[in-house]
CSV table of C-alpha atoms and ligand atoms in Angstrom, one decimal:
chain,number,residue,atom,x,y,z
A,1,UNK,CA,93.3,159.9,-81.1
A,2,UNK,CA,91.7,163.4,-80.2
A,3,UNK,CA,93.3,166.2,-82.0
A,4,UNK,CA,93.4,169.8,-80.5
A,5,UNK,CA,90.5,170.3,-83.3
A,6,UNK,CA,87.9,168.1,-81.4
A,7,UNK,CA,89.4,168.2,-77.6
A,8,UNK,CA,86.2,169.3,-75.2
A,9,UNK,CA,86.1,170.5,-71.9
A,10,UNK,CA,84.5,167.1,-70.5
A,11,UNK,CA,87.1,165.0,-72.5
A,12,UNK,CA,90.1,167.8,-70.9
A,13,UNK,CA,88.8,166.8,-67.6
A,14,UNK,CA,88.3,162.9,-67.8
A,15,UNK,CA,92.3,162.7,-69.1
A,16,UNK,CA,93.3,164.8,-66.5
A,17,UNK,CA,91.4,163.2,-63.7
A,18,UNK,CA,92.6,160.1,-65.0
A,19,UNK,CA,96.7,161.4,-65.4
A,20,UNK,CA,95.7,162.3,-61.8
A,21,UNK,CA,94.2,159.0,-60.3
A,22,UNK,CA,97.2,156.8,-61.9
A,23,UNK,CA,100.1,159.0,-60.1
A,24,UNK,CA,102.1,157.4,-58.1
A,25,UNK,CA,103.3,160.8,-56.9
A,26,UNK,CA,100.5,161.6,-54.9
A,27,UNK,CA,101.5,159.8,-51.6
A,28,UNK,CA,103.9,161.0,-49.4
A,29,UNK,CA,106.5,158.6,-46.8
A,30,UNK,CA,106.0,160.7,-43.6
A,31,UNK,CA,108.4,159.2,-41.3
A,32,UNK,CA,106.9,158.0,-38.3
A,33,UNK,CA,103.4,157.9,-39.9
A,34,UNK,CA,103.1,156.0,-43.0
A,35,UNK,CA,102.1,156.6,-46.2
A,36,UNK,CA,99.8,159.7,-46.7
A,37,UNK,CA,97.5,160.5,-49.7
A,38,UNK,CA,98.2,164.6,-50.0
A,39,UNK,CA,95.5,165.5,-53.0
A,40,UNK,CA,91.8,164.6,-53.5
A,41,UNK,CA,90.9,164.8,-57.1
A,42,UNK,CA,91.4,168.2,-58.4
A,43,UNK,CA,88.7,170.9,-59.5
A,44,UNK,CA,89.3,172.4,-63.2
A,45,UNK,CA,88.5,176.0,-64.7
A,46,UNK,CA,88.8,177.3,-68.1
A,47,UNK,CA,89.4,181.1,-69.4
A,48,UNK,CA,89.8,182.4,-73.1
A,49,UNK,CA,93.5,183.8,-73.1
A,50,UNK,CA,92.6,186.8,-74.5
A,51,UNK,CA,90.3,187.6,-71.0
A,52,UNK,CA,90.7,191.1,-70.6
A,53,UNK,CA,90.4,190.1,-66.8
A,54,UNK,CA,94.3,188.8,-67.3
A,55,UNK,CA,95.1,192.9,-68.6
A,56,UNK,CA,93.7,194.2,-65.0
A,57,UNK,CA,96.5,191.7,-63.3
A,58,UNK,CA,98.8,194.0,-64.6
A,59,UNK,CA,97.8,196.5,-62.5
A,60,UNK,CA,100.2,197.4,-59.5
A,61,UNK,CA,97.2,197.3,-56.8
A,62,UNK,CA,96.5,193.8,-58.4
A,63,UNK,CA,99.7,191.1,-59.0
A,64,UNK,CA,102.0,194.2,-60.7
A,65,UNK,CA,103.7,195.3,-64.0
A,66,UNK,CA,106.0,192.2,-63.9
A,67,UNK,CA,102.8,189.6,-64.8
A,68,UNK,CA,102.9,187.9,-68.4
A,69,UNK,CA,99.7,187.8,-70.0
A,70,UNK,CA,98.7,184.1,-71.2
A,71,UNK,CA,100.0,185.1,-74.8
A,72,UNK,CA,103.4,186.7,-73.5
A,73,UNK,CA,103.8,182.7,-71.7
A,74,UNK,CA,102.8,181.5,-75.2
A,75,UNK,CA,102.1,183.4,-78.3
A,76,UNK,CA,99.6,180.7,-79.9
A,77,UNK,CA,98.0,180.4,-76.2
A,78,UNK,CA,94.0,180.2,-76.5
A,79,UNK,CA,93.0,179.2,-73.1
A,80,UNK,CA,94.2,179.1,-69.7
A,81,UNK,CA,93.7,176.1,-67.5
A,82,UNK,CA,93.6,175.9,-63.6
A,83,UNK,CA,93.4,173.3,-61.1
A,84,UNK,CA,92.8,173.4,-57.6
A,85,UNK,CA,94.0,170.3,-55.8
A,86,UNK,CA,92.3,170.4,-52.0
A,87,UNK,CA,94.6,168.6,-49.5
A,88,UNK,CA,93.0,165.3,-47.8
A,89,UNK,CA,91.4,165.4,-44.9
A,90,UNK,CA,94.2,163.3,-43.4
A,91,UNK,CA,96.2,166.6,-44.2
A,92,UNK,CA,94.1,169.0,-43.1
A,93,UNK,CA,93.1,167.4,-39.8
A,94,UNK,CA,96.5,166.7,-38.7
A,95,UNK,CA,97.1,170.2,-39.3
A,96,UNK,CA,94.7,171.2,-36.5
A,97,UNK,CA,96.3,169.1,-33.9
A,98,UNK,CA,99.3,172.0,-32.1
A,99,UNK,CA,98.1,175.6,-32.4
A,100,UNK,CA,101.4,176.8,-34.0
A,101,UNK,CA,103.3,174.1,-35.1
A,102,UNK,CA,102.6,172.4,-38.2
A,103,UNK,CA,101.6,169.0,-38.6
A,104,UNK,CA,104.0,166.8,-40.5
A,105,UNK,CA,101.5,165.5,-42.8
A,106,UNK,CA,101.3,168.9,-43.6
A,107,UNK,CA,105.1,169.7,-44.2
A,108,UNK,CA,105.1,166.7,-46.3
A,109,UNK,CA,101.8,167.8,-48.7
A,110,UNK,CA,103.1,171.1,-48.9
A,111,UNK,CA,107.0,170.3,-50.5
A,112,UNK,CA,107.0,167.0,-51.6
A,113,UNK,CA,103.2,167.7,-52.3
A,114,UNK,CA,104.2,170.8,-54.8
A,115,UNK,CA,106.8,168.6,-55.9
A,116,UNK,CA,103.9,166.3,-57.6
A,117,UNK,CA,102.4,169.2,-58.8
A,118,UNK,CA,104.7,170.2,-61.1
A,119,UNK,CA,105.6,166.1,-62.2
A,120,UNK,CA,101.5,166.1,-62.9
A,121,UNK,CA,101.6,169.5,-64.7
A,122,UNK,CA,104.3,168.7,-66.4
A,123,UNK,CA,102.4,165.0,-67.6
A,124,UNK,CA,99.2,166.7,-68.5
A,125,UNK,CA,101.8,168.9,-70.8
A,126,UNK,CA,103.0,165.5,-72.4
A,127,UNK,CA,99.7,164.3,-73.0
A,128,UNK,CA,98.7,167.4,-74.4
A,129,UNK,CA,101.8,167.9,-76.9
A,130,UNK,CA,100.9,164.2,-78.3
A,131,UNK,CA,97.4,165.6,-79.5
A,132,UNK,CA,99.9,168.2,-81.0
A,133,UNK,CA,98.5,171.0,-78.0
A,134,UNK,CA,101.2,173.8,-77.6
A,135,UNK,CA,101.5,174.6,-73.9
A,136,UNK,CA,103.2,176.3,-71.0
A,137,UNK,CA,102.9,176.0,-67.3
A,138,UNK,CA,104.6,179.5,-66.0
A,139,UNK,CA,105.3,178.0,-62.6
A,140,UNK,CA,107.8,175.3,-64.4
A,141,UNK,CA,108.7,178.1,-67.2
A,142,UNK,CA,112.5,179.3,-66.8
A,143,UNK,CA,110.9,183.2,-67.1
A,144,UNK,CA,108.9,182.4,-63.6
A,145,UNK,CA,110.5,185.1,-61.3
A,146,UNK,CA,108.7,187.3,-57.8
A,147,UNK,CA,110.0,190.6,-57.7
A,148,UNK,CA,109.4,191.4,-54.0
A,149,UNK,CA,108.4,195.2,-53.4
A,150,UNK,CA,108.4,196.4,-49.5
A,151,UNK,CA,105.4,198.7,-49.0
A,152,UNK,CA,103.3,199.5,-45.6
A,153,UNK,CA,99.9,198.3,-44.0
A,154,UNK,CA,98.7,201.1,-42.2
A,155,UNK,CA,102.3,201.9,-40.5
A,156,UNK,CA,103.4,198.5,-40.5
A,157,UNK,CA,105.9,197.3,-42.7
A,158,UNK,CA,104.7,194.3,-45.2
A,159,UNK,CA,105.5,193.6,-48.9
A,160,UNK,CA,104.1,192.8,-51.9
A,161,UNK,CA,105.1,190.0,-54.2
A,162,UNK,CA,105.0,191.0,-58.0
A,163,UNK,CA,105.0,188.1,-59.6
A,164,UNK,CA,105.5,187.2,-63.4
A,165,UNK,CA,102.2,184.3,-62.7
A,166,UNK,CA,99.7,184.4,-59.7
A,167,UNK,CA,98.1,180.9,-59.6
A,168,UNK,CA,95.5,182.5,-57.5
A,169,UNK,CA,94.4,185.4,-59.7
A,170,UNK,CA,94.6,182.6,-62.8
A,171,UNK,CA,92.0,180.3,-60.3
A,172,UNK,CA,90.3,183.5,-59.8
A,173,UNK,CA,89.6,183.9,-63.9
A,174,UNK,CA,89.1,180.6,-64.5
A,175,UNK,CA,86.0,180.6,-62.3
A,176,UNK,CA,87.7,178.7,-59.8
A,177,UNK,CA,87.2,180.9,-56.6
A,178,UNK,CA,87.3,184.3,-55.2
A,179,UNK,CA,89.9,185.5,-52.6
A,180,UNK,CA,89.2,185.4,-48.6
A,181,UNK,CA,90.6,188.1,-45.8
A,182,UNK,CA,93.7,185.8,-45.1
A,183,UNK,CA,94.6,185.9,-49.1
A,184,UNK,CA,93.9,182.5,-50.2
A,185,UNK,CA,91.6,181.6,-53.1
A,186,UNK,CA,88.6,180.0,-51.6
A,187,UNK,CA,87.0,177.3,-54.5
A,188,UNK,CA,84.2,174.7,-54.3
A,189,UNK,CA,86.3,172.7,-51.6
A,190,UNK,CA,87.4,175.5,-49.5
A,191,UNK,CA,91.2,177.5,-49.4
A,192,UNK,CA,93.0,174.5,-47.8
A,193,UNK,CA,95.6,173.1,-50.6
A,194,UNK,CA,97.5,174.0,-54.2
A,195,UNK,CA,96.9,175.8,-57.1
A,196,UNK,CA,98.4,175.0,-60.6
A,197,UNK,CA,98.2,176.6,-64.2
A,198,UNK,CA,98.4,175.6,-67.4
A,199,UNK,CA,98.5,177.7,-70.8
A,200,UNK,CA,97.0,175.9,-74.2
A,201,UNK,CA,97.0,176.5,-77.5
A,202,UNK,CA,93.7,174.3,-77.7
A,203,UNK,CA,90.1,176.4,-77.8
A,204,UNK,CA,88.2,175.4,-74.8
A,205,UNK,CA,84.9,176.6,-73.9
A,206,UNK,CA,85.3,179.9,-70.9
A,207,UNK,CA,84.0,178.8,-66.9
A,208,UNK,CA,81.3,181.3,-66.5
A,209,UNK,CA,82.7,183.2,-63.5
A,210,UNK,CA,80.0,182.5,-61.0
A,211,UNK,CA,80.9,185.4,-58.8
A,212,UNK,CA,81.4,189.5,-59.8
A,213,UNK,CA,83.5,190.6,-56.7
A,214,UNK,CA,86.9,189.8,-55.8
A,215,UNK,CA,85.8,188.8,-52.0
A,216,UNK,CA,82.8,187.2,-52.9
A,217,UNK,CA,83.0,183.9,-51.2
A,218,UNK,CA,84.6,184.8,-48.3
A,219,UNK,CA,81.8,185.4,-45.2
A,220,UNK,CA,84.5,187.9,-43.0
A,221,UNK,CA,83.7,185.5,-40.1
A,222,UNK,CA,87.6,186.3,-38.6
A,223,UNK,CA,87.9,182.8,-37.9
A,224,UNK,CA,91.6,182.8,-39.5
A,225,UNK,CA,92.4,186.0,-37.6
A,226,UNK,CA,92.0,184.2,-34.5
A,227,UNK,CA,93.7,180.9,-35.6
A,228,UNK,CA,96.9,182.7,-37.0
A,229,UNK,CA,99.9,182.5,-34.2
A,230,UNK,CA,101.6,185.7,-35.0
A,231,UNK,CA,98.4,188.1,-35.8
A,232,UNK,CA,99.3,188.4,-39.6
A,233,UNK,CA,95.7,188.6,-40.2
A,234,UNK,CA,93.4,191.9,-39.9
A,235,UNK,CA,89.4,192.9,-40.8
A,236,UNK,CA,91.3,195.8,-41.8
A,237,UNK,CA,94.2,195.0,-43.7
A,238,UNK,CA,93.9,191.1,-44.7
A,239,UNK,CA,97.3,189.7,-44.3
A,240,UNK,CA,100.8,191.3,-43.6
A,241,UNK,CA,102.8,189.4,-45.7
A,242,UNK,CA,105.7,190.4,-43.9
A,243,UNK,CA,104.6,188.9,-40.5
A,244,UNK,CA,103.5,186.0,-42.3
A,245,UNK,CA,106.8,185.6,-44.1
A,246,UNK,CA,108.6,185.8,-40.9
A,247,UNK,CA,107.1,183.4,-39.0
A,248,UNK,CA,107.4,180.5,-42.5
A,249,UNK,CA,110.8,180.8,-41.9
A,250,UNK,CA,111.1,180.2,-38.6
A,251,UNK,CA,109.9,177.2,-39.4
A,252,UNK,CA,111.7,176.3,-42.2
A,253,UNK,CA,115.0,177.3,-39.8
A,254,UNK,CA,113.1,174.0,-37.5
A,255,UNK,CA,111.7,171.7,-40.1
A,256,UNK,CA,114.4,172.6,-42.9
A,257,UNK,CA,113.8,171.3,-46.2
A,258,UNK,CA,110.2,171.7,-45.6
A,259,UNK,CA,108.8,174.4,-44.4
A,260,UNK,CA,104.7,175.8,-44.2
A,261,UNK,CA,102.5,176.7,-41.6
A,262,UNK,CA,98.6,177.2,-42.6
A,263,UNK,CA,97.0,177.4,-39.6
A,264,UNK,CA,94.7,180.0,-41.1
A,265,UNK,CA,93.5,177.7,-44.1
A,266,UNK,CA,92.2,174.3,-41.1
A,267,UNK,CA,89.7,174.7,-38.9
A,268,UNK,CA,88.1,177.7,-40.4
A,269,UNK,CA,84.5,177.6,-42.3
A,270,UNK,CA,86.6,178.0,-45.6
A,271,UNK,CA,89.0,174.8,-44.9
A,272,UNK,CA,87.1,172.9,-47.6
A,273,UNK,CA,84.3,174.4,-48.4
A,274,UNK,CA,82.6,177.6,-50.2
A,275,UNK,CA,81.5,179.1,-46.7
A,276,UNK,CA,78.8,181.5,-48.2
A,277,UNK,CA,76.9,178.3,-50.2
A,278,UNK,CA,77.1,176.7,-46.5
A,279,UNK,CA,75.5,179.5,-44.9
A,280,UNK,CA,72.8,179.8,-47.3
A,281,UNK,CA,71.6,176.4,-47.2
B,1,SF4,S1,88.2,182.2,-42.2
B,1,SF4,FE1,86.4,183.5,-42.5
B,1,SF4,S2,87.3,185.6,-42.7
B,1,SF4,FE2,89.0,184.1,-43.0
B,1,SF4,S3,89.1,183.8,-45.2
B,1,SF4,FE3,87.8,182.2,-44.4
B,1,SF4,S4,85.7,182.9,-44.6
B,1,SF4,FE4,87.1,184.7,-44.8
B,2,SF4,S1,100.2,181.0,-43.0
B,2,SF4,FE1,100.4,181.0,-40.7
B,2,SF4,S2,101.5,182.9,-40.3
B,2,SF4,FE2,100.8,183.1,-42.3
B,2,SF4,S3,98.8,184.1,-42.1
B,2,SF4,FE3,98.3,181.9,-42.1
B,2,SF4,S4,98.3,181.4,-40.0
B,2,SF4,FE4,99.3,183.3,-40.1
Protein backbone atom coordinates (compact mmCIF):
# COMPACT_ATOMS: atom_id res chain seq x y z
CA UNK A 1 0.00 0.00 0.00
CA UNK A 2 1.16 3.63 -0.66
CA UNK A 3 1.94 5.51 2.43
CA UNK A 4 1.65 9.40 2.70
CA UNK A 5 5.63 9.10 2.38
CA UNK A 6 5.53 7.99 -1.38
CA UNK A 7 1.84 9.22 -2.51
CA UNK A 8 2.45 11.50 -5.98
CA UNK A 9 0.39 13.77 -7.69
CA UNK A 10 -0.22 11.21 -10.73
CA UNK A 11 -0.97 8.30 -8.25
CA UNK A 12 -3.49 11.28 -6.07
CA UNK A 13 -5.24 11.65 -9.35
CA UNK A 14 -5.60 7.98 -10.78
CA UNK A 15 -7.41 6.98 -7.05
CA UNK A 16 -9.47 9.74 -7.30
CA UNK A 17 -10.57 9.43 -10.78
CA UNK A 18 -11.12 5.96 -10.05
CA UNK A 19 -13.21 6.73 -6.38
CA UNK A 20 -15.00 8.94 -8.98
CA UNK A 21 -15.81 6.54 -11.98
CA UNK A 22 -17.11 3.64 -9.46
CA UNK A 23 -19.76 6.08 -7.69
CA UNK A 24 -22.88 5.09 -7.87
CA UNK A 25 -23.88 8.59 -6.71
CA UNK A 26 -23.23 10.34 -9.72
CA UNK A 27 -26.72 9.73 -11.51
CA UNK A 28 -29.58 11.39 -10.62
CA UNK A 29 -33.70 9.90 -10.97
CA UNK A 30 -35.27 13.04 -12.63
CA UNK A 31 -38.72 12.22 -12.69
CA UNK A 32 -40.18 12.34 -15.94
CA UNK A 33 -36.75 12.05 -17.64
CA UNK A 34 -34.72 9.16 -16.52
CA UNK A 35 -31.68 8.68 -15.20
CA UNK A 36 -29.07 11.56 -15.75
CA UNK A 37 -25.19 11.43 -15.38
CA UNK A 38 -24.63 15.04 -13.41
CA UNK A 39 -20.46 15.10 -13.40
CA UNK A 40 -17.90 14.32 -16.14
CA UNK A 41 -14.64 13.39 -14.65
CA UNK A 42 -13.31 16.03 -12.39
CA UNK A 43 -10.11 18.31 -13.01
CA UNK A 44 -7.52 18.36 -9.86
CA UNK A 45 -5.16 21.23 -8.51
CA UNK A 46 -2.66 21.19 -5.90
CA UNK A 47 -1.33 24.18 -3.53
CA UNK A 48 1.32 24.06 -0.60
CA UNK A 49 -0.76 25.01 2.60
CA UNK A 50 1.44 27.34 3.64
CA UNK A 51 0.63 29.58 0.14
CA UNK A 52 0.81 32.93 1.15
CA UNK A 53 -1.90 33.37 -1.57
CA UNK A 54 -4.38 31.70 1.19
CA UNK A 55 -3.11 34.95 3.81
CA UNK A 56 -4.45 37.57 1.02
CA UNK A 57 -8.15 35.59 1.39
CA UNK A 58 -8.24 37.06 4.56
CA UNK A 59 -8.58 40.22 3.30
CA UNK A 60 -12.05 41.91 3.60
CA UNK A 61 -12.10 43.08 -0.33
CA UNK A 62 -11.21 39.33 -0.94
CA UNK A 63 -13.42 36.26 0.99
CA UNK A 64 -13.07 38.36 4.69
CA UNK A 65 -11.57 38.01 8.21
CA UNK A 66 -13.85 35.06 8.94
CA UNK A 67 -11.65 32.51 6.33
CA UNK A 68 -9.49 29.72 7.97
CA UNK A 69 -6.25 29.29 6.50
CA UNK A 70 -5.51 25.48 5.40
CA UNK A 71 -3.54 25.09 8.80
CA UNK A 72 -6.41 26.70 11.01
CA UNK A 73 -8.82 23.58 9.15
CA UNK A 74 -5.94 21.27 10.02
CA UNK A 75 -2.77 21.98 11.97
CA UNK A 76 -0.61 19.17 10.23
CA UNK A 77 -2.23 20.28 6.76
CA UNK A 78 0.52 20.44 3.88
CA UNK A 79 -1.39 20.77 0.78
CA UNK A 80 -4.73 21.83 -0.35
CA UNK A 81 -6.58 19.87 -2.99
CA UNK A 82 -9.33 21.11 -5.39
CA UNK A 83 -11.59 19.58 -7.86
CA UNK A 84 -13.69 21.02 -10.27
CA UNK A 85 -16.44 18.67 -11.39
CA UNK A 86 -18.03 20.20 -14.92
CA UNK A 87 -21.70 19.24 -15.23
CA UNK A 88 -22.59 16.96 -18.43
CA UNK A 89 -23.66 18.20 -21.31
CA UNK A 90 -26.94 16.59 -20.74
CA UNK A 91 -27.08 19.18 -17.77
CA UNK A 92 -25.89 22.01 -19.25
CA UNK A 93 -27.99 21.76 -22.47
CA UNK A 94 -31.21 21.25 -20.83
CA UNK A 95 -30.36 24.22 -18.93
CA UNK A 96 -30.60 26.30 -22.10
CA UNK A 97 -33.95 25.15 -23.14
CA UNK A 98 -36.63 28.26 -21.12
CA UNK A 99 -34.83 31.59 -20.65
CA UNK A 100 -35.56 31.81 -16.93
CA UNK A 101 -36.70 28.72 -15.63
CA UNK A 102 -34.35 26.18 -14.82
CA UNK A 103 -34.10 22.97 -16.34
CA UNK A 104 -34.86 20.00 -14.13
CA UNK A 105 -31.79 18.23 -15.05
CA UNK A 106 -30.35 21.05 -13.71
CA UNK A 107 -32.26 21.24 -10.31
CA UNK A 108 -31.37 17.70 -9.84
CA UNK A 109 -27.26 18.20 -10.57
CA UNK A 110 -27.28 21.10 -8.50
CA UNK A 111 -28.86 19.41 -4.91
CA UNK A 112 -28.78 15.88 -5.21
CA UNK A 113 -25.59 16.69 -7.41
CA UNK A 114 -23.76 18.56 -4.22
CA UNK A 115 -25.15 15.91 -2.34
CA UNK A 116 -22.54 13.38 -4.17
CA UNK A 117 -20.10 15.76 -3.70
CA UNK A 118 -19.74 15.69 -0.32
CA UNK A 119 -20.37 11.44 -0.19
CA UNK A 120 -17.19 11.50 -2.88
CA UNK A 121 -15.25 14.05 -0.76
CA UNK A 122 -15.99 12.43 2.05
CA UNK A 123 -14.68 8.75 0.27
CA UNK A 124 -11.51 10.25 -1.11
CA UNK A 125 -11.05 11.28 2.91
CA UNK A 126 -11.44 7.43 3.72
CA UNK A 127 -9.14 6.42 1.26
CA UNK A 128 -6.85 8.82 2.26
CA UNK A 129 -6.96 8.13 6.25
CA UNK A 130 -6.17 4.26 5.23
CA UNK A 131 -2.62 5.46 3.78
CA UNK A 132 -2.68 7.15 7.34
CA UNK A 133 -3.25 10.87 5.33
CA UNK A 134 -4.81 13.41 7.93
CA UNK A 135 -7.44 15.46 6.23
CA UNK A 136 -10.28 17.93 6.29
CA UNK A 137 -12.80 19.02 3.81
CA UNK A 138 -14.14 22.55 5.27
CA UNK A 139 -17.39 22.32 3.38
CA UNK A 140 -18.30 18.92 5.46
CA UNK A 141 -16.34 20.47 8.66
CA UNK A 142 -18.82 21.36 11.59
CA UNK A 143 -16.73 25.07 11.79
CA UNK A 144 -18.11 25.77 8.01
CA UNK A 145 -20.22 28.90 8.66
CA UNK A 146 -21.13 32.41 5.85
CA UNK A 147 -21.31 35.39 7.81
CA UNK A 148 -23.36 37.56 5.35
CA UNK A 149 -22.36 41.40 5.41
CA UNK A 150 -24.90 43.84 3.44
CA UNK A 151 -22.72 46.48 1.60
CA UNK A 152 -23.64 48.58 -1.76
CA UNK A 153 -22.80 48.39 -5.61
CA UNK A 154 -22.73 51.72 -6.78
CA UNK A 155 -26.20 52.75 -4.81
CA UNK A 156 -27.62 49.50 -4.96
CA UNK A 157 -27.92 47.33 -2.24
CA UNK A 158 -26.01 43.83 -2.53
CA UNK A 159 -24.03 41.76 0.02
CA UNK A 160 -21.09 40.02 0.55
CA UNK A 161 -20.70 36.54 1.88
CA UNK A 162 -17.66 36.14 4.34
CA UNK A 163 -17.21 32.85 4.43
CA UNK A 164 -14.98 30.59 6.75
CA UNK A 165 -13.93 28.46 3.05
CA UNK A 166 -14.38 29.87 -0.64
CA UNK A 167 -14.15 26.72 -2.93
CA UNK A 168 -13.58 29.18 -5.61
CA UNK A 169 -10.71 31.22 -4.25
CA UNK A 170 -9.19 27.51 -3.09
CA UNK A 171 -9.71 26.51 -7.19
CA UNK A 172 -8.29 29.85 -7.82
CA UNK A 173 -4.81 28.80 -5.72
CA UNK A 174 -4.73 25.50 -6.82
CA UNK A 175 -4.32 26.60 -10.40
CA UNK A 176 -7.61 25.55 -11.21
CA UNK A 177 -9.07 28.79 -12.81
CA UNK A 178 -9.51 32.46 -12.56
CA UNK A 179 -12.75 34.25 -11.77
CA UNK A 180 -15.15 35.72 -14.73
CA UNK A 181 -17.58 39.09 -14.59
CA UNK A 182 -20.60 36.94 -13.27
CA UNK A 183 -18.28 35.54 -10.27
CA UNK A 184 -17.82 32.05 -11.14
CA UNK A 185 -14.38 30.31 -11.36
CA UNK A 186 -13.75 29.65 -15.02
CA UNK A 187 -11.23 26.22 -15.30
CA UNK A 188 -10.11 24.10 -18.27
CA UNK A 189 -13.83 23.12 -18.95
CA UNK A 190 -15.48 26.31 -18.48
CA UNK A 191 -17.66 27.83 -15.12
CA UNK A 192 -20.63 25.47 -15.63
CA UNK A 193 -20.62 22.96 -12.47
CA UNK A 194 -19.19 22.32 -8.65
CA UNK A 195 -16.25 23.02 -6.85
CA UNK A 196 -14.89 20.93 -3.80
CA UNK A 197 -11.82 21.10 -1.39
CA UNK A 198 -9.85 19.01 0.36
CA UNK A 199 -7.02 19.76 3.08
CA UNK A 200 -4.02 16.96 3.48
CA UNK A 201 -1.50 16.37 5.66
CA UNK A 202 0.41 14.52 2.61
CA UNK A 203 3.28 16.80 0.64
CA UNK A 204 2.17 17.04 -2.89
CA UNK A 205 3.96 18.79 -5.57
CA UNK A 206 2.22 22.88 -5.97
CA UNK A 207 0.02 23.41 -9.71
CA UNK A 208 2.01 26.16 -11.25
CA UNK A 209 -0.66 28.90 -11.37
CA UNK A 210 -0.84 29.39 -15.03
CA UNK A 211 -2.41 32.80 -14.83
CA UNK A 212 -1.11 36.20 -12.60
CA UNK A 213 -4.48 38.09 -12.63
CA UNK A 214 -7.59 37.38 -10.89
CA UNK A 215 -9.79 37.92 -14.27
CA UNK A 216 -7.46 36.35 -16.41
CA UNK A 217 -9.55 33.94 -18.23
CA UNK A 218 -12.55 35.62 -18.56
CA UNK A 219 -12.74 37.58 -22.23
CA UNK A 220 -15.60 40.40 -20.79
CA UNK A 221 -17.63 39.36 -23.84
CA UNK A 222 -21.19 40.30 -21.56
CA UNK A 223 -22.59 37.25 -22.85
CA UNK A 224 -23.86 36.34 -19.12
CA UNK A 225 -25.14 39.95 -18.68
CA UNK A 226 -27.47 39.34 -21.40
CA UNK A 227 -28.49 35.77 -20.45
CA UNK A 228 -29.25 36.66 -16.73
CA UNK A 229 -33.29 37.19 -16.17
CA UNK A 230 -33.12 39.78 -13.46
CA UNK A 231 -29.91 41.93 -14.70
CA UNK A 232 -27.73 40.79 -11.69
CA UNK A 233 -24.88 41.14 -13.91
CA UNK A 234 -22.89 44.47 -14.78
CA UNK A 235 -19.38 45.42 -16.93
CA UNK A 236 -19.27 47.60 -14.03
CA UNK A 237 -19.95 45.89 -11.06
CA UNK A 238 -19.88 41.99 -11.77
CA UNK A 239 -22.73 40.53 -9.92
CA UNK A 240 -25.22 41.93 -7.32
CA UNK A 241 -25.38 39.25 -5.08
CA UNK A 242 -28.39 40.52 -3.73
CA UNK A 243 -30.46 40.47 -7.03
CA UNK A 244 -29.10 37.27 -7.60
CA UNK A 245 -30.04 35.89 -4.25
CA UNK A 246 -33.54 37.08 -4.71
CA UNK A 247 -34.37 35.69 -7.71
CA UNK A 248 -32.68 31.73 -6.31
CA UNK A 249 -35.27 31.92 -4.01
CA UNK A 250 -37.96 32.48 -5.92
CA UNK A 251 -37.27 29.50 -7.27
CA UNK A 252 -36.59 27.55 -4.51
CA UNK A 253 -40.33 29.04 -3.12
CA UNK A 254 -41.42 26.97 -6.98
CA UNK A 255 -39.12 24.04 -7.11
CA UNK A 256 -38.74 23.56 -3.22
CA UNK A 257 -36.22 21.22 -2.09
CA UNK A 258 -34.20 22.21 -5.01
CA UNK A 259 -33.51 25.19 -5.97
CA UNK A 260 -30.70 26.97 -8.68
CA UNK A 261 -30.89 28.97 -11.58
CA UNK A 262 -27.50 29.42 -13.73
CA UNK A 263 -28.57 30.74 -16.65
CA UNK A 264 -25.41 32.82 -16.69
CA UNK A 265 -22.98 29.80 -16.51
CA UNK A 266 -25.00 27.77 -20.32
CA UNK A 267 -24.85 29.21 -23.34
CA UNK A 268 -22.00 31.54 -22.72
CA UNK A 269 -18.31 31.14 -24.35
CA UNK A 270 -17.18 30.08 -20.69
CA UNK A 271 -20.00 27.17 -20.22
CA UNK A 272 -17.18 24.59 -20.69
CA UNK A 273 -14.44 25.96 -21.85
CA UNK A 274 -11.36 28.46 -21.06
CA UNK A 275 -12.83 31.22 -23.52
CA UNK A 276 -9.43 33.16 -23.87
CA UNK A 277 -7.42 29.58 -25.11
CA UNK A 278 -10.62 29.41 -27.62
CA UNK A 279 -10.09 32.81 -28.92
CA UNK A 280 -6.53 32.43 -29.41
CA UNK A 281 -6.56 29.39 -31.41
S1 LIG B 1 -19.84 35.09 -20.26
FE1 LIG B 1 -18.13 36.34 -21.02
S2 LIG B 1 -18.10 38.12 -19.60
FE2 LIG B 1 -19.37 36.54 -18.63
S3 LIG B 1 -17.92 35.44 -17.28
FE3 LIG B 1 -18.00 34.33 -19.24
S4 LIG B 1 -16.30 35.15 -20.48
FE4 LIG B 1 -16.66 36.58 -18.77
S1 LIG C 1 -27.48 32.61 -11.21
FE1 LIG C 1 -29.22 33.41 -12.40
S2 LIG C 1 -29.90 35.24 -11.27
FE2 LIG C 1 -27.86 34.73 -10.54
S3 LIG C 1 -26.48 35.98 -11.79
FE3 LIG C 1 -26.63 33.98 -12.80
S4 LIG C 1 -28.29 34.21 -14.28
FE4 LIG C 1 -28.45 35.92 -12.84
Amino acid sequence: MRTADTYSNAEFINDCLDVFAKHPGNIAVVPGIGSVVMYEEPLVGFASADDEIFRTFKKKEVVGKNHFLPSEWLPEAKTVISFFLPFTDAVRESNESDPAEPSAEWLYARIEGQQFIGQFMKDIAAMLEEKGIMTCVPALDERFEVKIEPGLEGLKPTFHADSRWSERHAAYACGLGTFGLSRGLISEKGMAGRYASIIVSAELEPTVRPYTGVYDYCIRCGACIRKCPVNAISLKHGKNNLTCHKHVEKMKAKYSPRYGCGKCQVGVPCEHTNPLRRASK
